[in-house]
Amino acid sequence: MTDPEIRIAGSERLIVSSSPHFHSGASVGNIMLLVILTLLPACLAAVYHFGLPAFRVLALCMLFCVGGEAFFSKCMKKPLEINDFSALLTGLLLGMNLPPGTPSWICLVGSLIAIGIGKMVYGGIGYNPFNPALVGRAALLVSFPQVMNTWQTPGLDAMSSATPLQELGLLQQNALAGDGAALREFLQNIPYRDYLLGKMGGSLGETCALALILGGLVLIALRIIRWQIPVFMLATVAACSALAWLAKPDLYAPPQFHLLSGGLLLGAFFMASDPVTSPMSRLGATIFAIGCGLIISAIRLWGNYPEGVSFAILIMNALTPLLDRATAGKPFGAQKKVVKNA
Amino acid sequence: MSKIFRFYGGIHPQDAKLASHRPILAAPLLEKYTVPLQMHIGAPAKSLVQKGQKVLRGQLLAEPGSYVSAAIHSPVSGVIKEQSSCLSVSGTQWPALIIESDGEDQSQEPMPAISDWQEADPALLLKRVAEAGIVGKGGAAFPTHVKLAPPEGKSIDTLIINGVECEPGLSADHRLMLEKPEEIITGALIVARILKAKNIYLGIENNKPDALKLMRDKAAHSALQPRGLKVRYPQGAEKQLVYALTKRKVPSGGLPMDVGCVVQNVATVYAIYEAVLKGKPLYERVTTVTGDPVVNPGNFLLRIGSSYADALQLAGGLKEEAAKIISGGPMMGIAVYSLDIPVTKNCSGLMFLSSSQLSQFQSKACIRCARCNDACPMQLMPSILSTQIENERFELAETWNVLDCIECGCCAYVCPAKRPLVQHMRRAKTEVIAKRQSEAAKKTS
């Protein structure tokens, strides 16, 4: 028999902390890493379609975001927390939201804005009200509209072109001015197969629909994200575009076009679903997602911008605290009145 | 019968039940027992003995200090060596009697058995429960005679026997069901007679199929209905168990009796059986001693007042260094820093963790992933509460129902940012209750 006194050497070596004494093992770093892994198929597709320039943009954004967080942490005398991979994920998402040929210095500016203004000024991870990658993208979009609207068609020639949504918008304007022939031809020959595989112009991470859907489904299956956000967001856009299309099939594109084009899938599965900036309750998440979908539809169908995913998500991010408060549930047993004894 | 019962939220932690297959082993006689006078909720018991006095096993050592209090009996025959104090689980000092065994283990004349309990006056049975010093053996150590005497106007139609034992590691209740099924059934029927309850359920989680089957077989011709429950922590929490078995929701701030239910642990009803039919007061209990560093994890019948060190000796000591000692289970148990603590009436287990099993970490900012909200069996929002409490907004935490928290630890278990959520809740509850008490005091003055 072992003498317990030998093994329990002294109270200074025993840990006396609060219950619970077991932990599930979940960590912020693991969650971020899983999201990064589920984004990899879409990144691979981007590098396949757009070549090394795409790789350069992704790598630089990740580098600048992680470096930027280290820099700001040092300036703010905060503990360095880049090992939670959240800055790496922000960098990856920012890169995926940029055109394939974005110059390196714009990657730097976007990354510093995303991490600095999007995240660190609020106190770092968990405290930012807006999705940092989208803050970076939005800032670049209004500051450098030319660069941010120079797109490439996938392929060896890498010639500049318009995204499908831009093309649609242009043709719709022509049609309203009286020349609807080109629009009719465009609508009759939508290359859905190319959209699924990512053979279209656009931000480098948003084009390959199949890869994004695959990654998103994995996130839902692992319960990293709330399924309500992508499902209701996509459903709302599909419903709105279907209504417009049914009303005027000559002018508006069918819902499947809207689902597969632009940044909708990337936004729905990977940006709107960011837990920090979306509501926590199921009901709140559902309202948030429908709100995103309505704003996207409004911008796409009637707005001047061809694309509205990032603005829609940023607007709904701002409403998140309100939605959290409005949709907080009642605790177990709260609905019945306590019958007090006389 | 195959319907599976469950409640909202919850988690499924590792089982860690190393001692489920180990039969209950009675501990040999020790030389010294340290019997605390405050091992129940309520007033401390008042000592009736003097230093140097000879006592017999089962003799009344201390009488209840008030209505909500419990009698305490000697676990052994011997001499009262001194009236001093001992270290408690929470690190404070308890008044205690130190008894030196005379090696005879002589029992005093047991109380007369009430063998006609089926016809006996319920008040007589209730009086016996109080005389035997029985308290809730599952955890809170609330005096059982108080719980079995609901105030006027509360009619109890359902008695729930708690055989869930959802805490990882613990197996004392499981073994008791396997080894004393008939006694538990009789005890449950006695309690039902005291309460005049019509429905008697016994809740057992489906990870104990042997106990569930045995209890079903033994209870086939009695009013007791064993029910299988989905394995989910904290199934054994009163409000969750009441909901899982009856779909009745205990109101916020209320007790199971508000919905006509009383919950009793299997070990408690076993003690009631012994008190009524054997005339034996509560001076010993089954405790699980377990954990990876323990040589022979097991379930031991320990006298109240044995030390944790004695309990560990019975389990063969430790084969590797323990980094944490927990009184109770790993989800809600209390970490202690000494083995010089007496086994009390509610000590269901003693768990030792090695450093490799320990999760020590830095807590980080909330990333609002809402896993805690989903896991909370009380449907609170620990994520929001914890930020409020960090900013000392206790009045806000009060409106977000922090007082409903049962401190089960599900939120902290799932939190990827490893936030000390349970500590936050406890802090806010203490603050809110203190504020309410000071307000009430102001009103009366």
mmCIF file with all atom_site columns, N, CA and C in Angstrom, chain A residues 1-2 4 7 13 15-21 23-24 26-28 31 125-126 226 276 278 280 320 324 331-333 335 338 341, chain B residues 154 249 251-252 313 318-319 321 323-324 330-331 333 335 339 358 365-366 368 371 374 378 383-384 401 412-413 415-416 418 423 426:
data_model
loop_
_atom_site.group_PDB
_atom_site.id
_atom_site.type_symbol
_atom_site.label_atom_id
_atom_site.label_alt_id
_atom_site.label_comp_id
_atom_site.label_asym_id
_atom_site.label_entity_id
_atom_site.label_seq_id
_atom_site.pdbx_PDB_ins_code
_atom_site.Cartn_x
_atom_site.Cartn_y
_atom_site.Cartn_z
_atom_site.occupancy
_atom_site.B_iso_or_equiv
_atom_site.pdbx_formal_charge
_atom_site.auth_seq_id
_atom_site.auth_comp_id
_atom_site.auth_asym_id
_atom_site.auth_atom_id
_atom_site.pdbx_PDB_model_num
ATOM 1   N N  . MET A 1 1   ? 0.840   -1.204 0.000   1.00 0.00 ? 1   MET A N  1
ATOM 2   C CA . MET A 1 1   ? 0.000   0.000  0.000   1.00 0.00 ? 1   MET A CA 1
ATOM 3   C C  . MET A 1 1   ? 0.875   1.255  0.000   1.00 0.00 ? 1   MET A C  1
ATOM 4   N N  . THR A 1 2   ? 0.485   2.207  -0.774  1.00 0.00 ? 2   THR A N  1
ATOM 5   C CA . THR A 1 2   ? 1.273   3.431  -0.859  1.00 0.00 ? 2   THR A CA 1
ATOM 6   C C  . THR A 1 2   ? 0.828   4.399  0.219   1.00 0.00 ? 2   THR A C  1
ATOM 7   N N  . PRO A 1 4   ? -0.279  7.694  1.402   1.00 0.00 ? 4   PRO A N  1
ATOM 8   C CA . PRO A 1 4   ? -0.779  8.889  0.690   1.00 0.00 ? 4   PRO A CA 1
ATOM 9   C C  . PRO A 1 4   ? 0.083   10.116 0.930   1.00 0.00 ? 4   PRO A C  1
ATOM 10  N N  . ARG A 1 7   ? 2.659   10.660 -1.785  1.00 0.00 ? 7   ARG A N  1
ATOM 11  C CA . ARG A 1 7   ? 2.195   11.091 -3.101  1.00 0.00 ? 7   ARG A CA 1
ATOM 12  C C  . ARG A 1 7   ? 1.615   12.499 -3.090  1.00 0.00 ? 7   ARG A C  1
ATOM 13  N N  . ARG A 1 13  ? 1.311   22.005 -3.706  1.00 0.00 ? 13  ARG A N  1
ATOM 14  C CA . ARG A 1 13  ? 1.328   21.394 -5.027  1.00 0.00 ? 13  ARG A CA 1
ATOM 15  C C  . ARG A 1 13  ? -0.050  20.950 -5.486  1.00 0.00 ? 13  ARG A C  1
ATOM 16  N N  . ILE A 1 15  ? -3.895  21.769 -6.646  1.00 0.00 ? 15  ILE A N  1
ATOM 17  C CA . ILE A 1 15  ? -4.613  22.885 -7.246  1.00 0.00 ? 15  ILE A CA 1
ATOM 18  C C  . ILE A 1 15  ? -6.002  22.953 -6.632  1.00 0.00 ? 15  ILE A C  1
ATOM 19  N N  . VAL A 1 16  ? -6.366  24.115 -6.153  1.00 0.00 ? 16  VAL A N  1
ATOM 20  C CA . VAL A 1 16  ? -7.677  24.285 -5.520  1.00 0.00 ? 16  VAL A CA 1
ATOM 21  C C  . VAL A 1 16  ? -8.431  25.347 -6.318  1.00 0.00 ? 16  VAL A C  1
ATOM 22  N N  . SER A 1 17  ? -9.074  24.913 -7.378  1.00 0.00 ? 17  SER A N  1
ATOM 23  C CA . SER A 1 17  ? -9.812  25.870 -8.199  1.00 0.00 ? 17  SER A CA 1
ATOM 24  C C  . SER A 1 17  ? -11.286 25.512 -8.183  1.00 0.00 ? 17  SER A C  1
ATOM 25  N N  . SER A 1 18  ? -12.071 26.415 -8.746  1.00 0.00 ? 18  SER A N  1
ATOM 26  C CA . SER A 1 18  ? -13.529 26.249 -8.714  1.00 0.00 ? 18  SER A CA 1
ATOM 27  C C  . SER A 1 18  ? -13.976 25.131 -9.652  1.00 0.00 ? 18  SER A C  1
ATOM 28  N N  . SER A 1 19  ? -15.140 24.546 -9.347  1.00 0.00 ? 19  SER A N  1
ATOM 29  C CA . SER A 1 19  ? -15.748 23.592 -10.262 1.00 0.00 ? 19  SER A CA 1
ATOM 30  C C  . SER A 1 19  ? -16.218 24.345 -11.496 1.00 0.00 ? 19  SER A C  1
ATOM 31  N N  . PRO A 1 20  ? -16.426 23.712 -12.634 1.00 0.00 ? 20  PRO A N  1
ATOM 32  C CA . PRO A 1 20  ? -16.185 22.304 -12.913 1.00 0.00 ? 20  PRO A CA 1
ATOM 33  C C  . PRO A 1 20  ? -14.693 21.992 -13.102 1.00 0.00 ? 20  PRO A C  1
ATOM 34  N N  . HIS A 1 21  ? -14.342 20.751 -12.748 1.00 0.00 ? 21  HIS A N  1
ATOM 35  C CA . HIS A 1 21  ? -12.946 20.348 -12.835 1.00 0.00 ? 21  HIS A CA 1
ATOM 36  C C  . HIS A 1 21  ? -12.634 19.639 -14.140 1.00 0.00 ? 21  HIS A C  1
ATOM 37  N N  . HIS A 1 23  ? -13.133 19.814 -18.447 1.00 0.00 ? 23  HIS A N  1
ATOM 38  C CA . HIS A 1 23  ? -13.428 20.753 -19.534 1.00 0.00 ? 23  HIS A CA 1
ATOM 39  C C  . HIS A 1 23  ? -13.525 19.959 -20.831 1.00 0.00 ? 23  HIS A C  1
ATOM 40  N N  . SER A 1 24  ? -14.376 20.469 -21.740 1.00 0.00 ? 24  SER A N  1
ATOM 41  C CA . SER A 1 24  ? -14.621 19.748 -22.986 1.00 0.00 ? 24  SER A CA 1
ATOM 42  C C  . SER A 1 24  ? -13.397 19.729 -23.897 1.00 0.00 ? 24  SER A C  1
ATOM 43  N N  . ALA A 1 26  ? -12.657 22.223 -25.860 1.00 0.00 ? 26  ALA A N  1
ATOM 44  C CA . ALA A 1 26  ? -12.870 23.195 -26.945 1.00 0.00 ? 26  ALA A CA 1
ATOM 45  C C  . ALA A 1 26  ? -11.994 24.410 -26.706 1.00 0.00 ? 26  ALA A C  1
ATOM 46  N N  . SER A 1 27  ? -11.452 24.969 -27.783 1.00 0.00 ? 27  SER A N  1
ATOM 47  C CA . SER A 1 27  ? -10.658 26.178 -27.622 1.00 0.00 ? 27  SER A CA 1
ATOM 48  C C  . SER A 1 27  ? -10.908 27.115 -28.789 1.00 0.00 ? 27  SER A C  1
ATOM 49  N N  . VAL A 1 28  ? -10.689 28.396 -28.550 1.00 0.00 ? 28  VAL A N  1
ATOM 50  C CA . VAL A 1 28  ? -10.881 29.398 -29.595 1.00 0.00 ? 28  VAL A CA 1
ATOM 51  C C  . VAL A 1 28  ? -9.954  29.084 -30.775 1.00 0.00 ? 28  VAL A C  1
ATOM 52  N N  . ILE A 1 31  ? -11.338 26.365 -32.985 1.00 0.00 ? 31  ILE A N  1
ATOM 53  C CA . ILE A 1 31  ? -12.473 26.816 -33.786 1.00 0.00 ? 31  ILE A CA 1
ATOM 54  C C  . ILE A 1 31  ? -11.970 27.605 -34.990 1.00 0.00 ? 31  ILE A C  1
ATOM 55  N N  . ILE A 1 125 ? -9.996  40.474 -29.811 1.00 0.00 ? 125 ILE A N  1
ATOM 56  C CA . ILE A 1 125 ? -10.941 39.406 -30.141 1.00 0.00 ? 125 ILE A CA 1
ATOM 57  C C  . ILE A 1 125 ? -12.145 39.412 -29.200 1.00 0.00 ? 125 ILE A C  1
ATOM 58  N N  . GLY A 1 126 ? -13.316 39.278 -29.788 1.00 0.00 ? 126 GLY A N  1
ATOM 59  C CA . GLY A 1 126 ? -14.529 39.174 -28.986 1.00 0.00 ? 126 GLY A CA 1
ATOM 60  C C  . GLY A 1 126 ? -15.252 40.485 -28.785 1.00 0.00 ? 126 GLY A C  1
ATOM 61  N N  . ARG A 1 226 ? -24.001 28.677 -36.551 1.00 0.00 ? 226 ARG A N  1
ATOM 62  C CA . ARG A 1 226 ? -25.433 28.403 -36.452 1.00 0.00 ? 226 ARG A CA 1
ATOM 63  C C  . ARG A 1 226 ? -25.981 28.207 -37.864 1.00 0.00 ? 226 ARG A C  1
ATOM 64  N N  . VAL A 1 276 ? -18.801 36.340 -33.251 1.00 0.00 ? 276 VAL A N  1
ATOM 65  C CA . VAL A 1 276 ? -18.577 37.567 -32.488 1.00 0.00 ? 276 VAL A CA 1
ATOM 66  C C  . VAL A 1 276 ? -19.556 38.663 -32.902 1.00 0.00 ? 276 VAL A C  1
ATOM 67  N N  . SER A 1 278 ? -22.519 38.254 -34.756 1.00 0.00 ? 278 SER A N  1
ATOM 68  C CA . SER A 1 278 ? -23.904 37.880 -35.070 1.00 0.00 ? 278 SER A CA 1
ATOM 69  C C  . SER A 1 278 ? -24.636 37.517 -33.778 1.00 0.00 ? 278 SER A C  1
ATOM 70  N N  . MET A 1 280 ? -26.700 35.719 -30.721 1.00 0.00 ? 280 MET A N  1
ATOM 71  C CA . MET A 1 280 ? -26.425 34.421 -30.094 1.00 0.00 ? 280 MET A CA 1
ATOM 72  C C  . MET A 1 280 ? -27.634 33.502 -30.080 1.00 0.00 ? 280 MET A C  1
ATOM 73  N N  . THR A 1 320 ? -26.791 43.751 -34.154 1.00 0.00 ? 320 THR A N  1
ATOM 74  C CA . THR A 1 320 ? -26.653 42.535 -33.349 1.00 0.00 ? 320 THR A CA 1
ATOM 75  C C  . THR A 1 320 ? -26.938 42.737 -31.855 1.00 0.00 ? 320 THR A C  1
ATOM 76  N N  . ASP A 1 324 ? -29.807 40.740 -29.864 1.00 0.00 ? 324 ASP A N  1
ATOM 77  C CA . ASP A 1 324 ? -29.487 39.907 -28.701 1.00 0.00 ? 324 ASP A CA 1
ATOM 78  C C  . ASP A 1 324 ? -30.432 40.218 -27.557 1.00 0.00 ? 324 ASP A C  1
ATOM 79  N N  . PRO A 1 331 ? -35.776 32.160 -18.785 1.00 0.00 ? 331 PRO A N  1
ATOM 80  C CA . PRO A 1 331 ? -35.162 30.991 -18.175 1.00 0.00 ? 331 PRO A CA 1
ATOM 81  C C  . PRO A 1 331 ? -36.182 29.891 -17.909 1.00 0.00 ? 331 PRO A C  1
ATOM 82  N N  . PHE A 1 332 ? -35.667 28.687 -17.689 1.00 0.00 ? 332 PHE A N  1
ATOM 83  C CA . PHE A 1 332 ? -36.496 27.523 -17.393 1.00 0.00 ? 332 PHE A CA 1
ATOM 84  C C  . PHE A 1 332 ? -37.374 27.816 -16.181 1.00 0.00 ? 332 PHE A C  1
ATOM 85  N N  . GLY A 1 333 ? -38.678 27.631 -16.362 1.00 0.00 ? 333 GLY A N  1
ATOM 86  C CA . GLY A 1 333 ? -39.576 27.807 -15.219 1.00 0.00 ? 333 GLY A CA 1
ATOM 87  C C  . GLY A 1 333 ? -40.038 29.233 -15.001 1.00 0.00 ? 333 GLY A C  1
ATOM 88  N N  . GLN A 1 335 ? -42.030 31.135 -16.934 1.00 0.00 ? 335 GLN A N  1
ATOM 89  C CA . GLN A 1 335 ? -43.327 31.546 -17.472 1.00 0.00 ? 335 GLN A CA 1
ATOM 90  C C  . GLN A 1 335 ? -44.468 31.379 -16.478 1.00 0.00 ? 335 GLN A C  1
ATOM 91  N N  . VAL A 1 338 ? -44.910 31.974 -9.519  1.00 0.00 ? 338 VAL A N  1
ATOM 92  C CA . VAL A 1 338 ? -44.662 31.232 -8.290  1.00 0.00 ? 338 VAL A CA 1
ATOM 93  C C  . VAL A 1 338 ? -45.864 31.430 -7.374  1.00 0.00 ? 338 VAL A C  1
ATOM 94  N N  . ASN A 1 341 ? -46.915 31.080 -0.696  1.00 0.00 ? 341 ASN A N  1
ATOM 95  C CA . ASN A 1 341 ? -47.709 30.624 0.435   1.00 0.00 ? 341 ASN A CA 1
ATOM 96  C C  . ASN A 1 341 ? -48.277 31.805 1.188   1.00 0.00 ? 341 ASN A C  1
ATOM 97  N N  . LYS B 2 154 ? -49.412 22.856 0.337   1.00 0.00 ? 154 LYS B N  1
ATOM 98  C CA . LYS B 2 154 ? -48.650 22.219 -0.739  1.00 0.00 ? 154 LYS B CA 1
ATOM 99  C C  . LYS B 2 154 ? -48.995 20.741 -0.744  1.00 0.00 ? 154 LYS B C  1
ATOM 100 N N  . LYS B 2 249 ? -42.636 22.064 -14.857 1.00 0.00 ? 249 LYS B N  1
ATOM 101 C CA . LYS B 2 249 ? -41.544 23.024 -14.719 1.00 0.00 ? 249 LYS B CA 1
ATOM 102 C C  . LYS B 2 249 ? -41.603 23.666 -13.346 1.00 0.00 ? 249 LYS B C  1
ATOM 103 N N  . PRO B 2 251 ? -41.175 26.434 -10.944 1.00 0.00 ? 251 PRO B N  1
ATOM 104 C CA . PRO B 2 251 ? -41.093 27.866 -11.236 1.00 0.00 ? 251 PRO B CA 1
ATOM 105 C C  . PRO B 2 251 ? -39.766 28.470 -10.777 1.00 0.00 ? 251 PRO B C  1
ATOM 106 N N  . SER B 2 252 ? -39.374 29.506 -11.480 1.00 0.00 ? 252 SER B N  1
ATOM 107 C CA . SER B 2 252 ? -38.151 30.215 -11.131 1.00 0.00 ? 252 SER B CA 1
ATOM 108 C C  . SER B 2 252 ? -38.211 30.660 -9.674  1.00 0.00 ? 252 SER B C  1
ATOM 109 N N  . GLN B 2 313 ? -6.667  5.382  1.919   1.00 0.00 ? 313 GLN B N  1
ATOM 110 C CA . GLN B 2 313 ? -5.965  4.158  2.318   1.00 0.00 ? 313 GLN B CA 1
ATOM 111 C C  . GLN B 2 313 ? -6.730  2.920  1.860   1.00 0.00 ? 313 GLN B C  1
ATOM 112 N N  . LEU B 2 318 ? -2.235  6.125  -3.715  1.00 0.00 ? 318 LEU B N  1
ATOM 113 C CA . LEU B 2 318 ? -2.067  6.682  -5.055  1.00 0.00 ? 318 LEU B CA 1
ATOM 114 C C  . LEU B 2 318 ? -0.864  6.061  -5.744  1.00 0.00 ? 318 LEU B C  1
ATOM 115 N N  . LYS B 2 319 ? -0.994  5.832  -7.057  1.00 0.00 ? 319 LYS B N  1
ATOM 116 C CA . LYS B 2 319 ? 0.151   5.290  -7.791  1.00 0.00 ? 319 LYS B CA 1
ATOM 117 C C  . LYS B 2 319 ? 0.911   6.395  -8.511  1.00 0.00 ? 319 LYS B C  1
ATOM 118 N N  . GLU B 2 321 ? 1.317   11.010 -8.564  1.00 0.00 ? 321 GLU B N  1
ATOM 119 C CA . GLU B 2 321 ? 0.997   12.180 -7.775  1.00 0.00 ? 321 GLU B CA 1
ATOM 120 C C  . GLU B 2 321 ? -0.345  12.776 -8.203  1.00 0.00 ? 321 GLU B C  1
ATOM 121 N N  . ALA B 2 323 ? -2.796  15.926 -8.549  1.00 0.00 ? 323 ALA B N  1
ATOM 122 C CA . ALA B 2 323 ? -2.665  17.373 -8.668  1.00 0.00 ? 323 ALA B CA 1
ATOM 123 C C  . ALA B 2 323 ? -3.900  18.074 -8.120  1.00 0.00 ? 323 ALA B C  1
ATOM 124 N N  . LYS B 2 324 ? -4.996  17.305 -8.020  1.00 0.00 ? 324 LYS B N  1
ATOM 125 C CA . LYS B 2 324 ? -6.222  17.906 -7.517  1.00 0.00 ? 324 LYS B CA 1
ATOM 126 C C  . LYS B 2 324 ? -7.005  16.846 -6.749  1.00 0.00 ? 324 LYS B C  1
ATOM 127 N N  . PRO B 2 330 ? -16.418 15.642 -10.461 1.00 0.00 ? 330 PRO B N  1
ATOM 128 C CA . PRO B 2 330 ? -15.635 16.663 -11.166 1.00 0.00 ? 330 PRO B CA 1
ATOM 129 C C  . PRO B 2 330 ? -16.451 17.835 -11.719 1.00 0.00 ? 330 PRO B C  1
ATOM 130 N N  . MET B 2 331 ? -17.777 17.717 -11.785 1.00 0.00 ? 331 MET B N  1
ATOM 131 C CA . MET B 2 331 ? -18.544 18.836 -12.330 1.00 0.00 ? 331 MET B CA 1
ATOM 132 C C  . MET B 2 331 ? -18.933 19.855 -11.254 1.00 0.00 ? 331 MET B C  1
ATOM 133 N N  . GLY B 2 333 ? -18.104 19.218 -7.669  1.00 0.00 ? 333 GLY B N  1
ATOM 134 C CA . GLY B 2 333 ? -17.391 18.968 -6.432  1.00 0.00 ? 333 GLY B CA 1
ATOM 135 C C  . GLY B 2 333 ? -16.477 20.125 -6.068  1.00 0.00 ? 333 GLY B C  1
ATOM 136 N N  . ALA B 2 335 ? -12.759 21.389 -4.778  1.00 0.00 ? 335 ALA B N  1
ATOM 137 C CA . ALA B 2 335 ? -11.351 21.008 -4.669  1.00 0.00 ? 335 ALA B CA 1
ATOM 138 C C  . ALA B 2 335 ? -10.877 21.312 -3.257  1.00 0.00 ? 335 ALA B C  1
ATOM 139 N N  . LEU B 2 339 ? -6.160  16.125 3.138   1.00 0.00 ? 339 LEU B N  1
ATOM 140 C CA . LEU B 2 339 ? -6.912  14.884 3.314   1.00 0.00 ? 339 LEU B CA 1
ATOM 141 C C  . LEU B 2 339 ? -7.400  14.757 4.747   1.00 0.00 ? 339 LEU B C  1
ATOM 142 N N  . LEU B 2 358 ? -5.790  17.364 -15.672 1.00 0.00 ? 358 LEU B N  1
ATOM 143 C CA . LEU B 2 358 ? -6.238  18.692 -15.286 1.00 0.00 ? 358 LEU B CA 1
ATOM 144 C C  . LEU B 2 358 ? -6.233  19.612 -16.478 1.00 0.00 ? 358 LEU B C  1
ATOM 145 N N  . ALA B 2 365 ? -11.211 36.414 -23.736 1.00 0.00 ? 365 ALA B N  1
ATOM 146 C CA . ALA B 2 365 ? -12.447 37.167 -23.963 1.00 0.00 ? 365 ALA B CA 1
ATOM 147 C C  . ALA B 2 365 ? -13.487 36.258 -24.599 1.00 0.00 ? 365 ALA B C  1
ATOM 148 N N  . CYS B 2 366 ? -14.757 36.532 -24.314 1.00 0.00 ? 366 CYS B N  1
ATOM 149 C CA . CYS B 2 366 ? -15.873 35.774 -24.892 1.00 0.00 ? 366 CYS B CA 1
ATOM 150 C C  . CYS B 2 366 ? -15.923 36.018 -26.390 1.00 0.00 ? 366 CYS B C  1
ATOM 151 N N  . ARG B 2 368 ? -18.534 34.951 -28.072 1.00 0.00 ? 368 ARG B N  1
ATOM 152 C CA . ARG B 2 368 ? -19.977 34.940 -28.300 1.00 0.00 ? 368 ARG B CA 1
ATOM 153 C C  . ARG B 2 368 ? -20.443 33.726 -29.109 1.00 0.00 ? 368 ARG B C  1
ATOM 154 N N  . ARG B 2 371 ? -22.236 28.663 -27.103 1.00 0.00 ? 371 ARG B N  1
ATOM 155 C CA . ARG B 2 371 ? -22.308 27.265 -26.658 1.00 0.00 ? 371 ARG B CA 1
ATOM 156 C C  . ARG B 2 371 ? -22.808 27.176 -25.222 1.00 0.00 ? 371 ARG B C  1
ATOM 157 N N  . ASP B 2 374 ? -26.528 27.432 -25.094 1.00 0.00 ? 374 ASP B N  1
ATOM 158 C CA . ASP B 2 374 ? -27.171 26.195 -25.535 1.00 0.00 ? 374 ASP B CA 1
ATOM 159 C C  . ASP B 2 374 ? -27.052 25.108 -24.470 1.00 0.00 ? 374 ASP B C  1
ATOM 160 N N  . MET B 2 378 ? -30.812 25.676 -17.379 1.00 0.00 ? 378 MET B N  1
ATOM 161 C CA . MET B 2 378 ? -31.797 26.631 -16.883 1.00 0.00 ? 378 MET B CA 1
ATOM 162 C C  . MET B 2 378 ? -32.146 27.654 -17.957 1.00 0.00 ? 378 MET B C  1
ATOM 163 N N  . SER B 2 383 ? -23.098 33.737 -21.343 1.00 0.00 ? 383 SER B N  1
ATOM 164 C CA . SER B 2 383 ? -22.192 34.614 -22.082 1.00 0.00 ? 383 SER B CA 1
ATOM 165 C C  . SER B 2 383 ? -22.449 36.073 -21.724 1.00 0.00 ? 383 SER B C  1
ATOM 166 N N  . ILE B 2 384 ? -23.705 36.469 -21.759 1.00 0.00 ? 384 ILE B N  1
ATOM 167 C CA . ILE B 2 384 ? -24.047 37.866 -21.469 1.00 0.00 ? 384 ILE B CA 1
ATOM 168 C C  . ILE B 2 384 ? -23.865 38.145 -19.980 1.00 0.00 ? 384 ILE B C  1
ATOM 169 N N  . ASN B 2 401 ? -31.661 37.162 -14.595 1.00 0.00 ? 401 ASN B N  1
ATOM 170 C CA . ASN B 2 401 ? -32.007 35.927 -13.878 1.00 0.00 ? 401 ASN B CA 1
ATOM 171 C C  . ASN B 2 401 ? -30.829 35.106 -13.361 1.00 0.00 ? 401 ASN B C  1
ATOM 172 N N  . ALA B 2 412 ? -19.207 26.474 -18.251 1.00 0.00 ? 412 ALA B N  1
ATOM 173 C CA . ALA B 2 412 ? -17.750 26.533 -18.198 1.00 0.00 ? 412 ALA B CA 1
ATOM 174 C C  . ALA B 2 412 ? -17.134 25.320 -18.885 1.00 0.00 ? 412 ALA B C  1
ATOM 175 N N  . TYR B 2 413 ? -17.842 24.188 -18.851 1.00 0.00 ? 413 TYR B N  1
ATOM 176 C CA . TYR B 2 413 ? -17.328 22.974 -19.486 1.00 0.00 ? 413 TYR B CA 1
ATOM 177 C C  . TYR B 2 413 ? -17.197 23.154 -20.993 1.00 0.00 ? 413 TYR B C  1
ATOM 178 N N  . CYS B 2 415 ? -17.087 26.106 -22.694 1.00 0.00 ? 415 CYS B N  1
ATOM 179 C CA . CYS B 2 415 ? -16.581 27.415 -23.147 1.00 0.00 ? 415 CYS B CA 1
ATOM 180 C C  . CYS B 2 415 ? -15.218 27.293 -23.822 1.00 0.00 ? 415 CYS B C  1
ATOM 181 N N  . PRO B 2 416 ? -15.107 27.651 -25.119 1.00 0.00 ? 416 PRO B N  1
ATOM 182 C CA . PRO B 2 416 ? -13.803 27.554 -25.776 1.00 0.00 ? 416 PRO B CA 1
ATOM 183 C C  . PRO B 2 416 ? -12.837 28.632 -25.289 1.00 0.00 ? 416 PRO B C  1
ATOM 184 N N  . LYS B 2 418 ? -12.586 29.357 -22.255 1.00 0.00 ? 418 LYS B N  1
ATOM 185 C CA . LYS B 2 418 ? -12.256 28.910 -20.897 1.00 0.00 ? 418 LYS B CA 1
ATOM 186 C C  . LYS B 2 418 ? -12.542 29.976 -19.848 1.00 0.00 ? 418 LYS B C  1
ATOM 187 N N  . GLN B 2 423 ? -17.715 30.742 -11.513 1.00 0.00 ? 423 GLN B N  1
ATOM 188 C CA . GLN B 2 423 ? -17.289 31.697 -10.480 1.00 0.00 ? 423 GLN B CA 1
ATOM 189 C C  . GLN B 2 423 ? -18.004 33.032 -10.644 1.00 0.00 ? 423 GLN B C  1
ATOM 190 N N  . ARG B 2 426 ? -21.513 32.646 -9.262  1.00 0.00 ? 426 ARG B N  1
ATOM 191 C CA . ARG B 2 426 ? -21.535 32.599 -7.797  1.00 0.00 ? 426 ARG B CA 1
ATOM 192 C C  . ARG B 2 426 ? -21.327 33.997 -7.214  1.00 0.00 ? 426 ARG B C  1
#
